[in-house]
């Protein structure tokens, strides 16, 4: 599930992505808002719109700039004319429950036999099972299960929830617009 870019061949996508990267890197809320649809969805509780987007970007407690930074290197997928970042969002196998699974980031991220133990094998870009009730995002390592049943430990900072923030964009009036920047399900 390593990041791939299925979007770069879409008409207008390269210019959109360049503007997106520039807005994120320069922390330009107005620039980001111009790339968004007027009714951009921001949460599942009704939060929407470019004014609300700018308000949330201005509040450092939301961490939205960091979330945007985090998705940039994670690829882009196309489905039904819509683009999704990260790429994995539309490539999770149907038999995986996204609430109980995470993406292991990094090419050579090791699976360890025990907490701080020896590396068993690389599991970079694998989707692994976790115990969501026991998950502690501040723990140095998290116990995970591979699809083949093998278990071990992975550095927690290398795990990304399958339900974490994603950016959805679609072509509108000849240009790409961000129609959602949202987490959860």
mmCIF file of C-alpha atoms in Angstrom:
data_model
loop_
_atom_site.group_PDB
_atom_site.id
_atom_site.type_symbol
_atom_site.label_atom_id
_atom_site.label_comp_id
_atom_site.label_asym_id
_atom_site.label_seq_id
_atom_site.Cartn_x
_atom_site.Cartn_y
_atom_site.Cartn_z
ATOM 1 C CA UNK A 1 0.000 0.000 0.000
ATOM 2 C CA UNK A 2 2.940 2.278 -0.713
ATOM 3 C CA UNK A 3 1.893 5.719 -1.928
ATOM 4 C CA UNK A 4 1.178 6.006 -5.630
ATOM 5 C CA UNK A 5 0.107 8.931 -7.752
ATOM 6 C CA UNK A 6 -2.859 8.130 -9.955
ATOM 7 C CA UNK A 7 -3.830 11.807 -10.207
ATOM 8 C CA UNK A 8 -0.928 13.445 -12.040
ATOM 9 C CA UNK A 9 -2.264 12.336 -15.437
ATOM 10 C CA UNK A 10 -5.611 14.053 -14.836
ATOM 11 C CA UNK A 11 -6.163 17.305 -16.761
ATOM 12 C CA UNK A 12 -5.386 20.272 -14.526
ATOM 13 C CA UNK A 13 -4.115 18.165 -11.626
ATOM 14 C CA UNK A 14 -0.413 19.147 -11.839
ATOM 15 C CA UNK A 15 -1.260 22.867 -11.577
ATOM 16 C CA UNK A 16 -3.729 22.189 -8.760
ATOM 17 C CA UNK A 17 -1.198 20.109 -6.820
ATOM 18 C CA UNK A 18 1.495 22.758 -7.270
ATOM 19 C CA UNK A 19 -0.850 25.434 -5.881
ATOM 20 C CA UNK A 20 -1.867 23.087 -3.047
ATOM 21 C CA UNK A 21 1.746 22.362 -2.089
ATOM 22 C CA UNK A 22 2.607 26.074 -2.193
ATOM 23 C CA UNK A 23 -0.374 27.019 -0.008
ATOM 24 C CA UNK A 24 0.492 24.321 2.537
ATOM 25 C CA UNK A 25 4.220 25.043 2.649
ATOM 26 C CA UNK A 26 3.693 28.800 3.024
ATOM 27 C CA UNK A 27 0.751 28.363 5.436
ATOM 28 C CA UNK A 28 -1.399 30.504 3.123
ATOM 29 C CA UNK A 29 -4.963 30.034 4.366
ATOM 30 C CA UNK A 30 -6.399 32.344 1.706
ATOM 31 C CA UNK A 31 -4.523 30.455 -1.004
ATOM 32 C CA UNK A 32 -5.812 27.138 0.305
ATOM 33 C CA UNK A 33 -9.355 28.510 0.524
ATOM 34 C CA UNK A 34 -9.225 29.528 -3.147
ATOM 35 C CA UNK A 35 -8.548 25.881 -4.000
ATOM 36 C CA UNK A 36 -11.578 24.738 -1.984
ATOM 37 C CA UNK A 37 -15.198 24.457 -3.005
ATOM 38 C CA UNK A 38 -17.361 27.044 -1.209
ATOM 39 C CA UNK A 39 -19.090 24.223 0.697
ATOM 40 C CA UNK A 40 -15.978 22.168 1.545
ATOM 41 C CA UNK A 41 -16.846 19.515 4.155
ATOM 42 C CA UNK A 42 -14.646 19.689 7.264
ATOM 43 C CA UNK A 43 -16.285 17.211 9.637
ATOM 44 C CA UNK A 44 -19.291 14.953 9.976
ATOM 45 C CA UNK A 45 -21.080 17.373 12.291
ATOM 46 C CA UNK A 46 -21.922 19.938 9.630
ATOM 47 C CA UNK A 47 -18.707 21.977 9.719
ATOM 48 C CA UNK A 48 -18.178 23.312 6.227
ATOM 49 C CA UNK A 49 -17.260 26.251 4.045
ATOM 50 C CA UNK A 50 -14.151 28.232 3.251
ATOM 51 C CA UNK A 51 -14.679 30.716 6.105
ATOM 52 C CA UNK A 52 -14.738 27.816 8.583
ATOM 53 C CA UNK A 53 -11.682 26.291 6.887
ATOM 54 C CA UNK A 54 -9.719 29.528 7.355
ATOM 55 C CA UNK A 55 -10.895 29.793 10.965
ATOM 56 C CA UNK A 56 -9.694 26.262 11.712
ATOM 57 C CA UNK A 57 -6.386 26.800 9.919
ATOM 58 C CA UNK A 58 -5.774 29.909 12.055
ATOM 59 C CA UNK A 59 -6.210 27.903 15.272
ATOM 60 C CA UNK A 60 -2.933 26.087 16.013
ATOM 61 C CA UNK A 61 -4.778 23.669 18.323
ATOM 62 C CA UNK A 62 -6.487 22.042 15.327
ATOM 63 C CA UNK A 63 -3.156 20.971 13.816
ATOM 64 C CA UNK A 64 -4.681 21.182 10.338
ATOM 65 C CA UNK A 65 -1.520 22.503 8.690
ATOM 66 C CA UNK A 66 0.397 19.528 10.081
ATOM 67 C CA UNK A 67 -2.324 17.169 8.838
ATOM 68 C CA UNK A 68 -2.059 18.700 5.372
ATOM 69 C CA UNK A 69 1.743 18.357 5.512
ATOM 70 C CA UNK A 70 1.321 14.698 6.446
ATOM 71 C CA UNK A 71 -0.845 13.736 3.469
ATOM 72 C CA UNK A 72 1.274 15.376 0.761
ATOM 73 C CA UNK A 73 3.811 12.523 0.454
ATOM 74 C CA UNK A 74 1.149 9.797 0.731
ATOM 75 C CA UNK A 75 0.031 9.749 -2.889
ATOM 76 C CA UNK A 76 -3.270 10.315 -4.638
ATOM 77 C CA UNK A 77 -5.948 7.919 -5.912
ATOM 78 C CA UNK A 78 -8.736 8.400 -8.433
ATOM 79 C CA UNK A 79 -12.200 6.883 -8.151
ATOM 80 C CA UNK A 80 -15.353 7.947 -9.964
ATOM 81 C CA UNK A 81 -13.754 11.190 -11.124
ATOM 82 C CA UNK A 82 -12.756 12.168 -7.580
ATOM 83 C CA UNK A 83 -9.201 12.433 -6.266
ATOM 84 C CA UNK A 84 -8.304 11.282 -2.745
ATOM 85 C CA UNK A 85 -5.145 11.958 -0.780
ATOM 86 C CA UNK A 86 -3.725 9.761 0.682
ATOM 87 C CA UNK A 87 -3.738 7.082 -2.008
ATOM 88 C CA UNK A 88 -4.520 4.274 0.445
ATOM 89 C CA UNK A 89 -7.924 5.790 1.271
ATOM 90 C CA UNK A 90 -9.564 4.185 -1.777
ATOM 91 C CA UNK A 91 -7.416 1.045 -1.772
ATOM 92 C CA UNK A 92 -8.273 -0.543 1.577
ATOM 93 C CA UNK A 93 -9.461 -4.118 0.973
ATOM 94 C CA UNK A 94 -13.156 -4.608 1.702
ATOM 95 C CA UNK A 95 -12.477 -7.257 4.349
ATOM 96 C CA UNK A 96 -10.490 -4.810 6.501
ATOM 97 C CA UNK A 97 -12.315 -2.868 9.213
ATOM 98 C CA UNK A 98 -10.763 0.597 9.079
ATOM 99 C CA UNK A 99 -11.509 1.143 12.774
ATOM 100 C CA UNK A 100 -9.214 -1.751 13.699
ATOM 101 C CA UNK A 101 -6.399 -1.182 11.214
ATOM 102 C CA UNK A 102 -3.577 1.198 10.445
ATOM 103 C CA UNK A 103 -1.123 1.840 7.655
ATOM 104 C CA UNK A 104 2.542 1.288 8.507
ATOM 105 C CA UNK A 105 4.467 4.156 6.930
ATOM 106 C CA UNK A 106 8.015 3.973 5.633
ATOM 107 C CA UNK A 107 9.753 1.570 3.269
ATOM 108 C CA UNK A 108 11.814 -0.313 5.856
ATOM 109 C CA UNK A 109 9.751 0.029 9.029
ATOM 110 C CA UNK A 110 10.472 -3.133 11.036
ATOM 111 C CA UNK A 111 8.102 -5.493 12.770
ATOM 112 C CA UNK A 112 9.728 -6.409 16.095
ATOM 113 C CA UNK A 113 9.263 -9.668 17.977
ATOM 114 C CA UNK A 114 8.647 -7.864 21.263
ATOM 115 C CA UNK A 115 8.597 -4.360 22.629
ATOM 116 C CA UNK A 116 12.059 -2.964 21.785
ATOM 117 C CA UNK A 117 12.982 -6.432 20.521
ATOM 118 C CA UNK A 118 14.798 -7.562 17.408
ATOM 119 C CA UNK A 119 13.476 -6.813 13.947
ATOM 120 C CA UNK A 120 11.627 -9.754 12.392
ATOM 121 C CA UNK A 121 10.873 -8.308 8.976
ATOM 122 C CA UNK A 122 10.111 -5.014 7.242
ATOM 123 C CA UNK A 123 6.403 -4.163 7.202
ATOM 124 C CA UNK A 124 6.552 -0.757 5.540
ATOM 125 C CA UNK A 125 3.324 0.174 3.764
ATOM 126 C CA UNK A 126 1.466 -2.843 5.178
ATOM 127 C CA UNK A 127 -2.023 -2.478 6.593
ATOM 128 C CA UNK A 128 -1.941 -4.002 10.072
ATOM 129 C CA UNK A 129 -4.569 -4.803 12.658
ATOM 130 C CA UNK A 130 -4.556 -3.108 16.049
ATOM 131 C CA UNK A 131 -6.646 -3.197 19.200
ATOM 132 C CA UNK A 132 -8.371 0.205 18.969
ATOM 133 C CA UNK A 133 -9.381 0.100 22.650
ATOM 134 C CA UNK A 134 -5.782 -0.435 23.723
ATOM 135 C CA UNK A 135 -4.176 1.940 21.239
ATOM 136 C CA UNK A 136 -2.108 4.711 22.840
ATOM 137 C CA UNK A 137 -0.843 7.268 20.309
ATOM 138 C CA UNK A 138 1.837 8.371 22.795
ATOM 139 C CA UNK A 139 3.257 4.871 23.354
ATOM 140 C CA UNK A 140 6.644 4.254 21.735
ATOM 141 C CA UNK A 141 5.421 1.012 20.114
ATOM 142 C CA UNK A 142 2.108 -0.646 19.332
ATOM 143 C CA UNK A 143 1.245 -4.337 19.111
ATOM 144 C CA UNK A 144 0.001 -5.167 15.617
ATOM 145 C CA UNK A 145 -1.199 -8.201 13.678
ATOM 146 C CA UNK A 146 -0.440 -8.897 10.033
ATOM 147 C CA UNK A 147 -3.072 -10.362 7.730
ATOM 148 C CA UNK A 148 -1.278 -13.719 7.882
ATOM 149 C CA UNK A 149 -1.768 -13.787 11.666
ATOM 150 C CA UNK A 150 1.822 -12.925 12.599
ATOM 151 C CA UNK A 151 2.040 -10.471 15.487
ATOM 152 C CA UNK A 152 4.677 -8.071 16.644
ATOM 153 C CA UNK A 153 5.436 -4.484 17.520
ATOM 154 C CA UNK A 154 5.788 -1.375 15.345
ATOM 155 C CA UNK A 155 6.888 2.136 16.300
ATOM 156 C CA UNK A 156 3.671 4.023 16.992
ATOM 157 C CA UNK A 157 4.872 7.126 15.155
ATOM 158 C CA UNK A 158 5.036 5.002 11.975
ATOM 159 C CA UNK A 159 1.315 4.145 12.162
ATOM 160 C CA UNK A 160 -1.413 6.151 10.437
ATOM 161 C CA UNK A 161 -5.100 5.502 10.974
ATOM 162 C CA UNK A 162 -7.002 4.534 7.850
ATOM 163 C CA UNK A 163 -9.636 7.020 9.051
ATOM 164 C CA UNK A 164 -7.167 9.879 9.519
ATOM 165 C CA UNK A 165 -7.471 13.101 7.547
ATOM 166 C CA UNK A 166 -7.939 12.841 3.822
ATOM 167 C CA UNK A 167 -8.400 15.419 1.135
ATOM 168 C CA UNK A 168 -11.013 14.841 -1.555
ATOM 169 C CA UNK A 169 -10.940 16.969 -4.703
ATOM 170 C CA UNK A 170 -13.035 17.014 -7.827
ATOM 171 C CA UNK A 171 -13.079 18.972 -11.054
ATOM 172 C CA UNK A 172 -15.534 21.865 -10.979
ATOM 173 C CA UNK A 173 -15.900 24.422 -13.747
ATOM 174 C CA UNK A 174 -12.662 23.353 -15.409
ATOM 175 C CA UNK A 175 -10.471 23.355 -12.307
ATOM 176 C CA UNK A 176 -9.923 21.086 -9.330
ATOM 177 C CA UNK A 177 -11.561 22.019 -6.020
ATOM 178 C CA UNK A 178 -11.124 20.525 -2.560
ATOM 179 C CA UNK A 179 -14.585 19.291 -1.614
ATOM 180 C CA UNK A 180 -13.613 17.668 1.695
ATOM 181 C CA UNK A 181 -10.777 17.716 4.184
ATOM 182 C CA UNK A 182 -12.061 15.391 6.830
ATOM 183 C CA UNK A 183 -11.179 12.631 9.298
ATOM 184 C CA UNK A 184 -13.288 9.829 10.724
ATOM 185 C CA UNK A 185 -16.162 7.957 9.209
#
